[in-house]
Amino acid sequence: MDERGKFTRQEILSQPESWASALEVLNKQHVKIQEISQKEKYEQVIFTGCGSTYYLSLAAATLFQEMTGLPSRALPASELWLYPRSSYCDCDRTLLIAISRSGETTETLRACDTFSTRDRGSLLTMVCFPDSQLARKGTLNLIFPSGMEKSVAQTRAFSTLYLGVVGLSTLWSGRVDLFNKIDTLPSIGQGLITNYHSMTEQIGKNLQLDRIFFLGSGARYGLACELNLKMKEMSLTYSEAFHFLEFRHGPMSMVTSDSLIIGLISEENSSHEFSVLDDIRNLGGHVLSIGESYTDISFLSGVEEVFRNILYLPFGQMIAYERSMAKGLNPDHPNNLDSVVKLS
Ligand code: F1P
C-alpha cells in the first residue's frame, strides 16, 4: 500500500468540513471581535506570519482594507522582529494580527514580543493549535483547531485560517448580514473538489510541464503566492507567482510549450486578466483559468466576490499533490523542511 501523501490528501479533501467548524468559531467569537474593533481607533493594521502564513497575510491585508477601510499591509514576521523601526512608525496606533498554524514559529513569537514591548496598540492572534504559545499572547486569540494537520506543507490549515480572516473582516466591518451568507462555502467547496478532482489529477500528472506560474491580483495575489509555495514544497517544481498584468513586464519571456500558467481570474477585472492569458496562449504556453464563470474551472457559486477567494485554493493544492505523487515524491514530507521553524 502506497503510504505516500496520505496525510496531505486527507487534509486537502477534508477542508470543507474544517471551514464549517471555523464558521462556528467565528460565530462564538462574534461579540469579542466587535468589542476589539471598538476598543480603540487604529490608524493602521499589520498582518504577519512566515512562509504560508505570510502569504496568507498578504491576502488578508488586501481583504481587510477593502472591507474595513483601515490601511492594512502584510510583512514577514522576521522583518517585524529584526527591523521594527522600518516596519512600522511609532506615530500610529496599530493593530497587529499574527497568523500561525502551529503558534510556535520563533520569528512570529519574537515579532509579537517586539510589538508588545513598543506598546503601539493591540495584538490579535489567529492559530490552529490551541495549546501553543501564540494562542496565549493576544488581546484576542482566534483559535481554529479544525485546521490542525500532520503534513508539513499547509493546505487545510491555510484555507481554514484564511476563512477566519474573511469572517474577521466581515464582522469587524459590522457586515453581519454578509457574514451570514458565507455558510454556503463548505458545501460549494465540497462540490467543486468532487467535480474537478479528475481534471486536477490529469494536469498534475502531466510531467511534460517543466515550469508553472500562478497569476493573481488584489486579494488573489497572496493566494497565488501560496499556491506557488505548495507547488515548490510538494513537487520540487520551478514555479513563481506574479500580479496578473506584471507577467508581461519580463516574466513572460519564460513561457515555452512546456509551461503552465494558472490564472486566478477576478470578476471585476476579468477582461484585463483574460487578455494576459490570451497573450500566453499565443506564445504556445498552456493556460488554466480558475474563477466564478467563463473559466476552465468555474465556481458558479453565486457568492459575493469578496467571499469567493477561498475557492481557488483546493485546485492548486490538488495539482501540486498529484504532481508530487507522479514524480515519486512524498508530499507529506517535503525536501529539507520541517512543519515548524524554531530558532535557538
Ligand atoms: C509556517 C510554516 C511555513 C512553511 C510551511 C510550514 O508555520 O513554517 O513557513 O511554509 O508551510 O509552516 P506557522 O507559523 O504557520 O506554523
Coordinates of N, CA, C and O and ligand atoms in Angstrom, one line a residue, residues 49-53 99-105 108 152-154 161 226 229-230 233 337-341, ligand 1:
G49 N 3.1 36.8 9.5 CA 3.3 35.3 9.6 C 4.6 34.9 8.8 O 5.4 35.8 8.5
C50 N 4.8 33.7 8.6 CA 6.0 33.2 7.9 C 5.6 32.2 6.8 O 4.8 31.3 7.1
G51 N 6.3 32.3 5.7 CA 6.0 31.3 4.6 C 4.6 31.3 4.3 O 4.0 32.4 3.9
S52 N 3.9 30.2 4.4 CA 2.5 30.1 4.0 C 1.7 31.2 4.8 O 0.8 31.9 4.2
T53 N 1.9 31.4 6.0 CA 1.1 32.4 6.8 C 1.5 33.8 6.5 O 0.7 34.7 6.8
I99 N -0.6 35.5 12.4 CA -1.2 34.3 12.0 C -0.2 33.2 11.9 O 0.9 33.3 11.4
S100 N -0.6 32.0 12.5 CA 0.4 30.9 12.5 C -0.4 29.6 12.7 O -1.2 29.5 13.6
R101 N -0.1 28.6 11.9 CA -0.8 27.3 12.1 C -0.3 26.7 13.4 O -1.2 26.4 14.2
S102 N 1.0 26.6 13.6 CA 1.5 26.0 14.8 C 1.4 26.8 16.1 O 1.2 26.4 17.2
G103 N 1.5 28.2 15.9 CA 1.6 29.1 17.1 C 2.9 29.0 17.8 O 3.0 29.5 18.9
E104 N 3.9 28.3 17.1 CA 5.2 28.1 17.8 C 6.4 28.6 16.9 O 7.5 28.5 17.3
T105 N 6.1 29.2 15.8 CA 7.2 29.7 14.9 C 8.0 30.8 15.6 O 7.3 31.9 16.0
T108 N 7.6 34.6 14.5 CA 6.3 35.2 14.7 C 6.2 35.5 16.2 O 5.7 36.6 16.6
V152 N 3.6 18.7 6.5 CA 4.4 20.0 6.6 C 3.8 21.1 5.8 O 3.6 22.2 6.2
A153 N 3.5 20.8 4.5 CA 3.0 21.8 3.6 C 1.6 22.2 4.0 O 0.7 21.2 4.1
Q154 N 1.3 23.4 4.3 CA -0.1 23.8 4.8 C -1.1 23.7 3.6 O -0.8 24.1 2.5
L161 N -7.6 29.1 8.2 CA -7.2 30.4 8.8 C -7.6 31.5 7.8 O -8.0 32.6 8.3
E226 N 0.8 31.6 -2.3 CA 0.7 30.4 -1.5 C 0.6 29.1 -2.4 O 1.3 28.1 -2.1
L229 N 4.0 28.3 -3.5 CA 4.8 27.7 -2.5 C 4.4 26.2 -2.4 O 5.2 25.3 -2.2
K230 N 3.1 25.9 -2.5 CA 2.7 24.4 -2.5 C 3.3 23.7 -3.6 O 3.8 22.6 -3.4
E233 N 7.0 23.2 -2.5 CA 7.2 22.3 -1.4 C 6.9 20.9 -1.7 O 7.6 20.0 -1.4
L337 N 12.4 20.4 4.7 CA 11.5 21.2 5.5 C 11.0 20.5 6.8 O 10.9 19.3 6.8
D338 N 10.8 21.3 7.8 CA 10.1 20.8 9.0 C 8.7 21.6 9.1 O 8.6 22.7 8.5
S339 N 7.8 21.1 9.9 CA 6.5 21.7 9.9 C 6.5 23.0 10.7 O 5.6 23.9 10.5
V340 N 7.5 23.2 11.6 CA 7.6 24.4 12.3 C 9.1 24.8 12.3 O 9.9 24.0 12.6
V341 N 9.3 26.1 12.1 CA 10.7 26.6 12.1 C 11.0 27.2 13.5 O 10.4 28.2 13.8
Ligands
F1P1 C1 4.7 28.5 8.9 C2 5.4 27.4 8.1 C3 5.8 28.0 6.8 C4 6.1 26.9 5.8 C5 5.3 25.6 5.9 C6 5.3 25.2 7.3 O1 4.5 27.9 10.2 O2 6.6 27.1 8.7 O3 6.8 28.8 7.0 O4 5.8 27.5 4.5 O5 4.0 25.9 5.4 O6 4.6 26.3 8.0 P1 3.3 28.5 11.1 O7 3.9 29.7 11.8 O8 2.2 28.9 10.2 O9 3.0 27.4 12.0

